mmCIF file with all atom_site columns, C-alpha atoms in Angstrom:
data_model
loop_
_atom_site.group_PDB
_atom_site.id
_atom_site.type_symbol
_atom_site.label_atom_id
_atom_site.label_alt_id
_atom_site.label_comp_id
_atom_site.label_asym_id
_atom_site.label_entity_id
_atom_site.label_seq_id
_atom_site.pdbx_PDB_ins_code
_atom_site.Cartn_x
_atom_site.Cartn_y
_atom_site.Cartn_z
_atom_site.occupancy
_atom_site.B_iso_or_equiv
_atom_site.pdbx_formal_charge
_atom_site.auth_seq_id
_atom_site.auth_comp_id
_atom_site.auth_asym_id
_atom_site.auth_atom_id
_atom_site.pdbx_PDB_model_num
ATOM 1   C CA . UNK A 1 1   ? -108.829 -158.769 -121.796 1.00 27.00 ? 14  UNK A CA 1
ATOM 2   C CA . UNK A 1 2   ? -112.431 -157.881 -121.944 1.00 32.00 ? 15  UNK A CA 1
ATOM 3   C CA . UNK A 1 3   ? -114.231 -154.920 -124.248 1.00 35.00 ? 16  UNK A CA 1
ATOM 4   C CA . UNK A 1 4   ? -118.155 -153.439 -123.320 1.00 37.00 ? 17  UNK A CA 1
ATOM 5   C CA . UNK A 1 5   ? -120.193 -152.678 -126.272 1.00 40.00 ? 18  UNK A CA 1
ATOM 6   C CA . UNK A 1 6   ? -121.909 -149.353 -126.049 1.00 38.00 ? 19  UNK A CA 1
ATOM 7   C CA . UNK A 1 7   ? -125.810 -149.223 -127.472 1.00 37.00 ? 20  UNK A CA 1
ATOM 8   C CA . UNK A 1 8   ? -128.484 -147.307 -126.751 1.00 35.00 ? 21  UNK A CA 1
ATOM 9   C CA . UNK A 1 9   ? -127.328 -143.658 -125.179 1.00 38.00 ? 22  UNK A CA 1
ATOM 10  C CA . UNK A 1 10  ? -124.131 -145.287 -123.674 1.00 40.00 ? 23  UNK A CA 1
ATOM 11  C CA . UNK A 1 11  ? -125.909 -148.608 -121.924 1.00 44.00 ? 24  UNK A CA 1
ATOM 12  C CA . UNK A 1 12  ? -123.018 -151.079 -121.583 1.00 50.00 ? 25  UNK A CA 1
ATOM 13  C CA . UNK A 1 13  ? -122.949 -154.703 -121.719 1.00 56.00 ? 26  UNK A CA 1
ATOM 14  C CA . UNK A 1 14  ? -119.982 -157.083 -120.520 1.00 62.00 ? 27  UNK A CA 1
ATOM 15  C CA . UNK A 1 15  ? -118.580 -158.302 -123.010 1.00 81.00 ? 28  UNK A CA 1
ATOM 16  C CA . UNK A 1 16  ? -116.250 -161.660 -123.629 1.00 86.00 ? 29  UNK A CA 1
ATOM 17  C CA . UNK A 1 17  ? -112.537 -162.056 -123.938 1.00 88.00 ? 30  UNK A CA 1
ATOM 18  C CA . UNK A 1 18  ? -111.382 -161.941 -127.654 1.00 92.00 ? 31  UNK A CA 1
ATOM 19  C CA . UNK A 1 19  ? -110.200 -165.331 -128.543 1.00 94.00 ? 32  UNK A CA 1
ATOM 20  C CA . UNK A 1 20  ? -106.939 -165.404 -130.857 1.00 94.00 ? 33  UNK A CA 1
ATOM 21  C CA . UNK A 1 21  ? -107.676 -167.924 -134.023 1.00 96.00 ? 34  UNK A CA 1
ATOM 22  C CA . UNK A 1 22  ? -104.711 -170.561 -133.768 1.00 95.00 ? 35  UNK A CA 1
ATOM 23  C CA . UNK A 1 23  ? -104.179 -169.504 -137.789 1.00 95.00 ? 36  UNK A CA 1
ATOM 24  C CA . UNK A 1 24  ? -103.784 -165.925 -136.735 1.00 95.00 ? 37  UNK A CA 1
ATOM 25  C CA . UNK A 1 25  ? -101.061 -167.340 -134.553 1.00 92.00 ? 38  UNK A CA 1
ATOM 26  C CA . UNK A 1 26  ? -99.053  -168.924 -136.857 1.00 93.00 ? 39  UNK A CA 1
ATOM 27  C CA . UNK A 1 27  ? -99.626  -165.850 -138.985 1.00 93.00 ? 40  UNK A CA 1
ATOM 28  C CA . UNK A 1 28  ? -97.965  -163.329 -136.692 1.00 91.00 ? 41  UNK A CA 1
ATOM 29  C CA . UNK A 1 29  ? -95.021  -165.324 -135.916 1.00 89.00 ? 42  UNK A CA 1
ATOM 30  C CA . UNK A 1 30  ? -94.325  -165.644 -139.671 1.00 92.00 ? 43  UNK A CA 1
ATOM 31  C CA . UNK A 1 31  ? -95.023  -161.991 -140.111 1.00 89.00 ? 44  UNK A CA 1
ATOM 32  C CA . UNK A 1 32  ? -97.653  -163.018 -142.712 1.00 92.00 ? 45  UNK A CA 1
ATOM 33  C CA . UNK A 1 33  ? -100.168 -160.919 -140.244 1.00 93.00 ? 46  UNK A CA 1
ATOM 34  C CA . UNK A 1 34  ? -98.193  -157.918 -139.130 1.00 93.00 ? 47  UNK A CA 1
ATOM 35  C CA . UNK A 1 35  ? -100.105 -156.584 -136.095 1.00 92.00 ? 48  UNK A CA 1
ATOM 36  C CA . UNK A 1 36  ? -97.966  -154.102 -135.366 1.00 87.00 ? 49  UNK A CA 1
ATOM 37  C CA . UNK A 1 37  ? -98.599  -152.639 -138.886 1.00 88.00 ? 50  UNK A CA 1
ATOM 38  C CA . UNK A 1 38  ? -101.264 -153.895 -141.190 1.00 92.00 ? 51  UNK A CA 1
ATOM 39  C CA . UNK A 1 39  ? -104.125 -152.768 -142.530 1.00 96.00 ? 52  UNK A CA 1
ATOM 40  C CA . UNK A 1 40  ? -107.604 -154.400 -140.400 1.00 97.00 ? 53  UNK A CA 1
ATOM 41  C CA . UNK A 1 41  ? -111.167 -154.184 -140.278 1.00 98.00 ? 54  UNK A CA 1
ATOM 42  C CA . UNK A 1 42  ? -114.070 -155.111 -137.997 1.00 97.00 ? 55  UNK A CA 1
ATOM 43  C CA . UNK A 1 43  ? -117.147 -157.338 -139.306 1.00 98.00 ? 56  UNK A CA 1
ATOM 44  C CA . UNK A 1 44  ? -120.263 -157.936 -137.330 1.00 97.00 ? 57  UNK A CA 1
ATOM 45  C CA . UNK A 1 45  ? -121.608 -161.431 -136.757 1.00 97.00 ? 58  UNK A CA 1
ATOM 46  C CA . UNK A 1 46  ? -125.413 -162.724 -135.822 1.00 96.00 ? 59  UNK A CA 1
ATOM 47  C CA . UNK A 1 47  ? -125.949 -165.636 -133.673 1.00 96.00 ? 60  UNK A CA 1
ATOM 48  C CA . UNK A 1 48  ? -126.012 -167.919 -136.789 1.00 96.00 ? 61  UNK A CA 1
ATOM 49  C CA . UNK A 1 49  ? -122.330 -167.901 -136.582 1.00 97.00 ? 62  UNK A CA 1
ATOM 50  C CA . UNK A 1 50  ? -120.884 -170.216 -134.778 1.00 96.00 ? 63  UNK A CA 1
ATOM 51  C CA . UNK A 1 51  ? -117.471 -169.363 -133.633 1.00 97.00 ? 64  UNK A CA 1
ATOM 52  C CA . UNK A 1 52  ? -114.717 -171.152 -134.059 1.00 96.00 ? 65  UNK A CA 1
ATOM 53  C CA . UNK A 1 53  ? -110.949 -170.972 -133.012 1.00 95.00 ? 66  UNK A CA 1
ATOM 54  C CA . UNK A 1 54  ? -109.859 -173.768 -135.491 1.00 96.00 ? 67  UNK A CA 1
ATOM 55  C CA . UNK A 1 55  ? -112.041 -173.003 -138.530 1.00 96.00 ? 68  UNK A CA 1
ATOM 56  C CA . UNK A 1 56  ? -112.689 -169.157 -138.430 1.00 97.00 ? 69  UNK A CA 1
ATOM 57  C CA . UNK A 1 57  ? -109.107 -168.383 -140.508 1.00 97.00 ? 70  UNK A CA 1
ATOM 58  C CA . UNK A 1 58  ? -110.110 -166.535 -143.237 1.00 98.00 ? 71  UNK A CA 1
ATOM 59  C CA . UNK A 1 59  ? -113.248 -164.296 -143.991 1.00 98.00 ? 72  UNK A CA 1
ATOM 60  C CA . UNK A 1 60  ? -114.851 -166.416 -146.428 1.00 97.00 ? 73  UNK A CA 1
ATOM 61  C CA . UNK A 1 61  ? -115.436 -168.862 -143.218 1.00 97.00 ? 74  UNK A CA 1
ATOM 62  C CA . UNK A 1 62  ? -117.864 -166.470 -141.214 1.00 98.00 ? 75  UNK A CA 1
ATOM 63  C CA . UNK A 1 63  ? -121.054 -167.058 -142.023 1.00 97.00 ? 76  UNK A CA 1
ATOM 64  C CA . UNK A 1 64  ? -124.299 -164.897 -140.708 1.00 96.00 ? 77  UNK A CA 1
ATOM 65  C CA . UNK A 1 65  ? -122.987 -161.082 -141.132 1.00 97.00 ? 78  UNK A CA 1
ATOM 66  C CA . UNK A 1 66  ? -124.812 -158.428 -140.094 1.00 96.00 ? 79  UNK A CA 1
ATOM 67  C CA . UNK A 1 67  ? -127.179 -156.996 -142.252 1.00 94.00 ? 80  UNK A CA 1
ATOM 68  C CA . UNK A 1 68  ? -129.056 -154.679 -140.592 1.00 93.00 ? 81  UNK A CA 1
ATOM 69  C CA . UNK A 1 69  ? -129.334 -151.346 -143.414 1.00 92.00 ? 82  UNK A CA 1
ATOM 70  C CA . UNK A 1 70  ? -127.369 -148.654 -140.939 1.00 91.00 ? 83  UNK A CA 1
ATOM 71  C CA . UNK A 1 71  ? -124.808 -151.143 -140.581 1.00 94.00 ? 84  UNK A CA 1
ATOM 72  C CA . UNK A 1 72  ? -121.450 -151.208 -142.599 1.00 95.00 ? 85  UNK A CA 1
ATOM 73  C CA . UNK A 1 73  ? -118.040 -153.091 -141.735 1.00 97.00 ? 86  UNK A CA 1
ATOM 74  C CA . UNK A 1 74  ? -115.143 -150.604 -139.878 1.00 96.00 ? 87  UNK A CA 1
ATOM 75  C CA . UNK A 1 75  ? -111.070 -150.211 -140.814 1.00 97.00 ? 88  UNK A CA 1
ATOM 76  C CA . UNK A 1 76  ? -109.802 -150.830 -137.291 1.00 97.00 ? 89  UNK A CA 1
ATOM 77  C CA . UNK A 1 77  ? -107.388 -147.654 -136.525 1.00 95.00 ? 90  UNK A CA 1
ATOM 78  C CA . UNK A 1 78  ? -104.803 -147.464 -134.589 1.00 94.00 ? 91  UNK A CA 1
ATOM 79  C CA . UNK A 1 79  ? -103.982 -150.985 -134.375 1.00 94.00 ? 92  UNK A CA 1
ATOM 80  C CA . UNK A 1 80  ? -100.467 -151.484 -132.331 1.00 93.00 ? 93  UNK A CA 1
ATOM 81  C CA . UNK A 1 81  ? -97.834  -153.426 -131.394 1.00 93.00 ? 94  UNK A CA 1
ATOM 82  C CA . UNK A 1 82  ? -95.957  -152.836 -127.766 1.00 92.00 ? 95  UNK A CA 1
ATOM 83  C CA . UNK A 1 83  ? -93.173  -155.245 -126.152 1.00 93.00 ? 96  UNK A CA 1
ATOM 84  C CA . UNK A 1 84  ? -92.670  -154.467 -122.688 1.00 93.00 ? 97  UNK A CA 1
ATOM 85  C CA . UNK A 1 85  ? -90.806  -156.815 -120.407 1.00 92.00 ? 98  UNK A CA 1
ATOM 86  C CA . UNK A 1 86  ? -91.592  -159.553 -122.566 1.00 90.00 ? 99  UNK A CA 1
ATOM 87  C CA . UNK A 1 87  ? -94.968  -159.440 -123.301 1.00 91.00 ? 100 UNK A CA 1
ATOM 88  C CA . UNK A 1 88  ? -96.142  -157.705 -126.093 1.00 90.00 ? 101 UNK A CA 1
ATOM 89  C CA . UNK A 1 89  ? -99.649  -155.841 -126.085 1.00 92.00 ? 102 UNK A CA 1
ATOM 90  C CA . UNK A 1 90  ? -101.864 -155.371 -129.008 1.00 93.00 ? 103 UNK A CA 1
ATOM 91  C CA . UNK A 1 91  ? -104.050 -152.882 -129.241 1.00 93.00 ? 104 UNK A CA 1
ATOM 92  C CA . UNK A 1 92  ? -106.652 -150.319 -131.202 1.00 94.00 ? 105 UNK A CA 1
ATOM 93  C CA . UNK A 1 93  ? -109.448 -147.594 -131.340 1.00 94.00 ? 106 UNK A CA 1
ATOM 94  C CA . UNK A 1 94  ? -111.903 -148.795 -129.896 1.00 93.00 ? 107 UNK A CA 1
ATOM 95  C CA . UNK A 1 95  ? -114.778 -149.680 -132.838 1.00 94.00 ? 108 UNK A CA 1
ATOM 96  C CA . UNK A 1 96  ? -117.678 -146.634 -133.929 1.00 93.00 ? 109 UNK A CA 1
ATOM 97  C CA . UNK A 1 97  ? -120.339 -148.277 -135.853 1.00 94.00 ? 110 UNK A CA 1
ATOM 98  C CA . UNK A 1 98  ? -121.964 -145.367 -135.723 1.00 91.00 ? 111 UNK A CA 1
ATOM 99  C CA . UNK A 1 99  ? -123.591 -142.458 -133.431 1.00 87.00 ? 112 UNK A CA 1
ATOM 100 C CA . UNK A 1 100 ? -127.299 -142.947 -134.529 1.00 88.00 ? 113 UNK A CA 1
ATOM 101 C CA . UNK A 1 101 ? -127.452 -146.929 -135.814 1.00 91.00 ? 114 UNK A CA 1
ATOM 102 C CA . UNK A 1 102 ? -129.923 -149.660 -135.817 1.00 91.00 ? 115 UNK A CA 1
ATOM 103 C CA . UNK A 1 103 ? -128.073 -152.502 -135.489 1.00 93.00 ? 116 UNK A CA 1
ATOM 104 C CA . UNK A 1 104 ? -128.436 -155.926 -133.760 1.00 93.00 ? 117 UNK A CA 1
ATOM 105 C CA . UNK A 1 105 ? -124.938 -158.215 -133.455 1.00 95.00 ? 118 UNK A CA 1
ATOM 106 C CA . UNK A 1 106 ? -123.840 -161.405 -131.151 1.00 95.00 ? 119 UNK A CA 1
ATOM 107 C CA . UNK A 1 107 ? -119.914 -161.360 -132.101 1.00 96.00 ? 120 UNK A CA 1
ATOM 108 C CA . UNK A 1 108 ? -117.427 -158.732 -134.001 1.00 96.00 ? 121 UNK A CA 1
ATOM 109 C CA . UNK A 1 109 ? -114.256 -159.599 -135.953 1.00 97.00 ? 122 UNK A CA 1
ATOM 110 C CA . UNK A 1 110 ? -110.934 -158.364 -136.277 1.00 97.00 ? 123 UNK A CA 1
ATOM 111 C CA . UNK A 1 111 ? -109.813 -159.731 -139.894 1.00 98.00 ? 124 UNK A CA 1
ATOM 112 C CA . UNK A 1 112 ? -106.642 -158.324 -141.978 1.00 97.00 ? 125 UNK A CA 1
ATOM 113 C CA . UNK A 1 113 ? -107.434 -156.107 -144.840 1.00 97.00 ? 126 UNK A CA 1
ATOM 114 C CA . UNK A 1 114 ? -109.057 -153.226 -146.186 1.00 96.00 ? 127 UNK A CA 1
ATOM 115 C CA . UNK A 1 115 ? -112.753 -152.682 -144.680 1.00 96.00 ? 128 UNK A CA 1
ATOM 116 C CA . UNK A 1 116 ? -113.822 -151.250 -148.697 1.00 96.00 ? 129 UNK A CA 1
ATOM 117 C CA . UNK A 1 117 ? -112.636 -154.904 -150.339 1.00 96.00 ? 130 UNK A CA 1
ATOM 118 C CA . UNK A 1 118 ? -112.786 -157.768 -147.990 1.00 97.00 ? 131 UNK A CA 1
ATOM 119 C CA . UNK A 1 119 ? -111.458 -160.664 -149.755 1.00 97.00 ? 132 UNK A CA 1
ATOM 120 C CA . UNK A 1 120 ? -112.318 -164.139 -148.969 1.00 98.00 ? 133 UNK A CA 1
ATOM 121 C CA . UNK A 1 121 ? -108.589 -164.918 -147.933 1.00 97.00 ? 134 UNK A CA 1
ATOM 122 C CA . UNK A 1 122 ? -108.516 -162.052 -146.359 1.00 97.00 ? 135 UNK A CA 1
ATOM 123 C CA . UNK A 1 123 ? -107.382 -163.738 -142.242 1.00 97.00 ? 136 UNK A CA 1
ATOM 124 C CA . UNK A 1 124 ? -109.266 -163.816 -139.382 1.00 98.00 ? 137 UNK A CA 1
ATOM 125 C CA . UNK A 1 125 ? -107.009 -162.442 -136.385 1.00 97.00 ? 138 UNK A CA 1
ATOM 126 C CA . UNK A 1 126 ? -109.795 -162.472 -133.374 1.00 96.00 ? 139 UNK A CA 1
ATOM 127 C CA . UNK A 1 127 ? -113.067 -161.758 -131.907 1.00 96.00 ? 140 UNK A CA 1
ATOM 128 C CA . UNK A 1 128 ? -115.518 -161.618 -129.274 1.00 94.00 ? 141 UNK A CA 1
ATOM 129 C CA . UNK A 1 129 ? -118.688 -162.423 -128.133 1.00 94.00 ? 142 UNK A CA 1
ATOM 130 C CA . UNK A 1 130 ? -120.263 -159.049 -127.687 1.00 93.00 ? 143 UNK A CA 1
ATOM 131 C CA . UNK A 1 131 ? -122.620 -160.183 -124.295 1.00 90.00 ? 144 UNK A CA 1
ATOM 132 C CA . UNK A 1 132 ? -121.529 -163.674 -123.134 1.00 89.00 ? 145 UNK A CA 1
ATOM 133 C CA . UNK A 1 133 ? -124.406 -163.717 -120.287 1.00 87.00 ? 146 UNK A CA 1
ATOM 134 C CA . UNK A 1 134 ? -127.002 -164.404 -123.121 1.00 87.00 ? 147 UNK A CA 1
ATOM 135 C CA . UNK A 1 135 ? -127.709 -166.298 -127.034 1.00 88.00 ? 148 UNK A CA 1
ATOM 136 C CA . UNK A 1 136 ? -128.721 -163.720 -128.034 1.00 89.00 ? 149 UNK A CA 1
ATOM 137 C CA . UNK A 1 137 ? -127.287 -160.052 -130.275 1.00 91.00 ? 150 UNK A CA 1
ATOM 138 C CA . UNK A 1 138 ? -126.910 -156.676 -128.562 1.00 90.00 ? 151 UNK A CA 1
ATOM 139 C CA . UNK A 1 139 ? -128.905 -154.093 -130.216 1.00 88.00 ? 152 UNK A CA 1
ATOM 140 C CA . UNK A 1 140 ? -129.009 -150.189 -130.751 1.00 88.00 ? 153 UNK A CA 1
ATOM 141 C CA . UNK A 1 141 ? -131.703 -148.561 -131.461 1.00 88.00 ? 154 UNK A CA 1
ATOM 142 C CA . UNK A 1 142 ? -131.330 -145.152 -133.074 1.00 87.00 ? 155 UNK A CA 1
ATOM 143 C CA . UNK A 1 143 ? -127.732 -145.147 -130.885 1.00 86.00 ? 156 UNK A CA 1
ATOM 144 C CA . UNK A 1 144 ? -124.451 -145.677 -130.634 1.00 89.00 ? 157 UNK A CA 1
ATOM 145 C CA . UNK A 1 145 ? -122.965 -149.188 -131.424 1.00 91.00 ? 158 UNK A CA 1
ATOM 146 C CA . UNK A 1 146 ? -119.085 -148.916 -130.079 1.00 90.00 ? 159 UNK A CA 1
ATOM 147 C CA . UNK A 1 147 ? -117.085 -151.327 -129.135 1.00 91.00 ? 160 UNK A CA 1
ATOM 148 C CA . UNK A 1 148 ? -114.536 -150.158 -126.779 1.00 88.00 ? 161 UNK A CA 1
ATOM 149 C CA . UNK A 1 149 ? -111.569 -151.642 -126.390 1.00 88.00 ? 162 UNK A CA 1
ATOM 150 C CA . UNK A 1 150 ? -110.346 -152.249 -123.039 1.00 84.00 ? 163 UNK A CA 1
ATOM 151 C CA . UNK A 1 151 ? -107.564 -149.948 -121.696 1.00 82.00 ? 164 UNK A CA 1
ATOM 152 C CA . UNK A 1 152 ? -105.272 -152.884 -121.795 1.00 87.00 ? 165 UNK A CA 1
ATOM 153 C CA . UNK A 1 153 ? -104.884 -153.837 -124.566 1.00 88.00 ? 166 UNK A CA 1
ATOM 154 C CA . UNK A 1 154 ? -107.013 -156.022 -126.909 1.00 91.00 ? 167 UNK A CA 1
ATOM 155 C CA . UNK A 1 155 ? -104.591 -159.136 -126.531 1.00 90.00 ? 168 UNK A CA 1
ATOM 156 C CA . UNK A 1 156 ? -101.517 -159.861 -125.050 1.00 89.00 ? 169 UNK A CA 1
ATOM 157 C CA . UNK A 1 157 ? -98.585  -161.881 -126.277 1.00 88.00 ? 170 UNK A CA 1
ATOM 158 C CA . UNK A 1 158 ? -96.244  -163.911 -123.319 1.00 85.00 ? 171 UNK A CA 1
ATOM 159 C CA . UNK A 1 159 ? -94.470  -166.897 -122.692 1.00 79.00 ? 172 UNK A CA 1
ATOM 160 C CA . UNK A 1 160 ? -96.885  -168.539 -120.490 1.00 71.00 ? 173 UNK A CA 1
#
């Protein structure tokens, strides 16, 4: 599933595919991560972070969080998990980091927990590279910074 990043007056960049971290796969199976009814938040990271599907298990494992003055962690609203024909689709509302902000970020992570009280042990669900065509971050300058979720969902789980 792909997402688009809207920066600088609706300029869209092609983001990568959401990656489910390995620990989250186990968490969804043993119900320690509840994608259908849990509380989640999103964080933005700089290119200083090197994503790792094996070791990015918790908030405490993440480095390089954006420090721009306009940036703050955001609650993920509308998180749902629905099943149709044996395929579970996980989805949420778009992630709106502000309409008139100056932010530079390379990655977006979705984490189980509360944005206002993040804890080192909060479990990472998934992450996305905000622009796979470049090693550089994407930026907004006094404009919107919105991660637009694909209409087909963040990711799907099936038996293949």
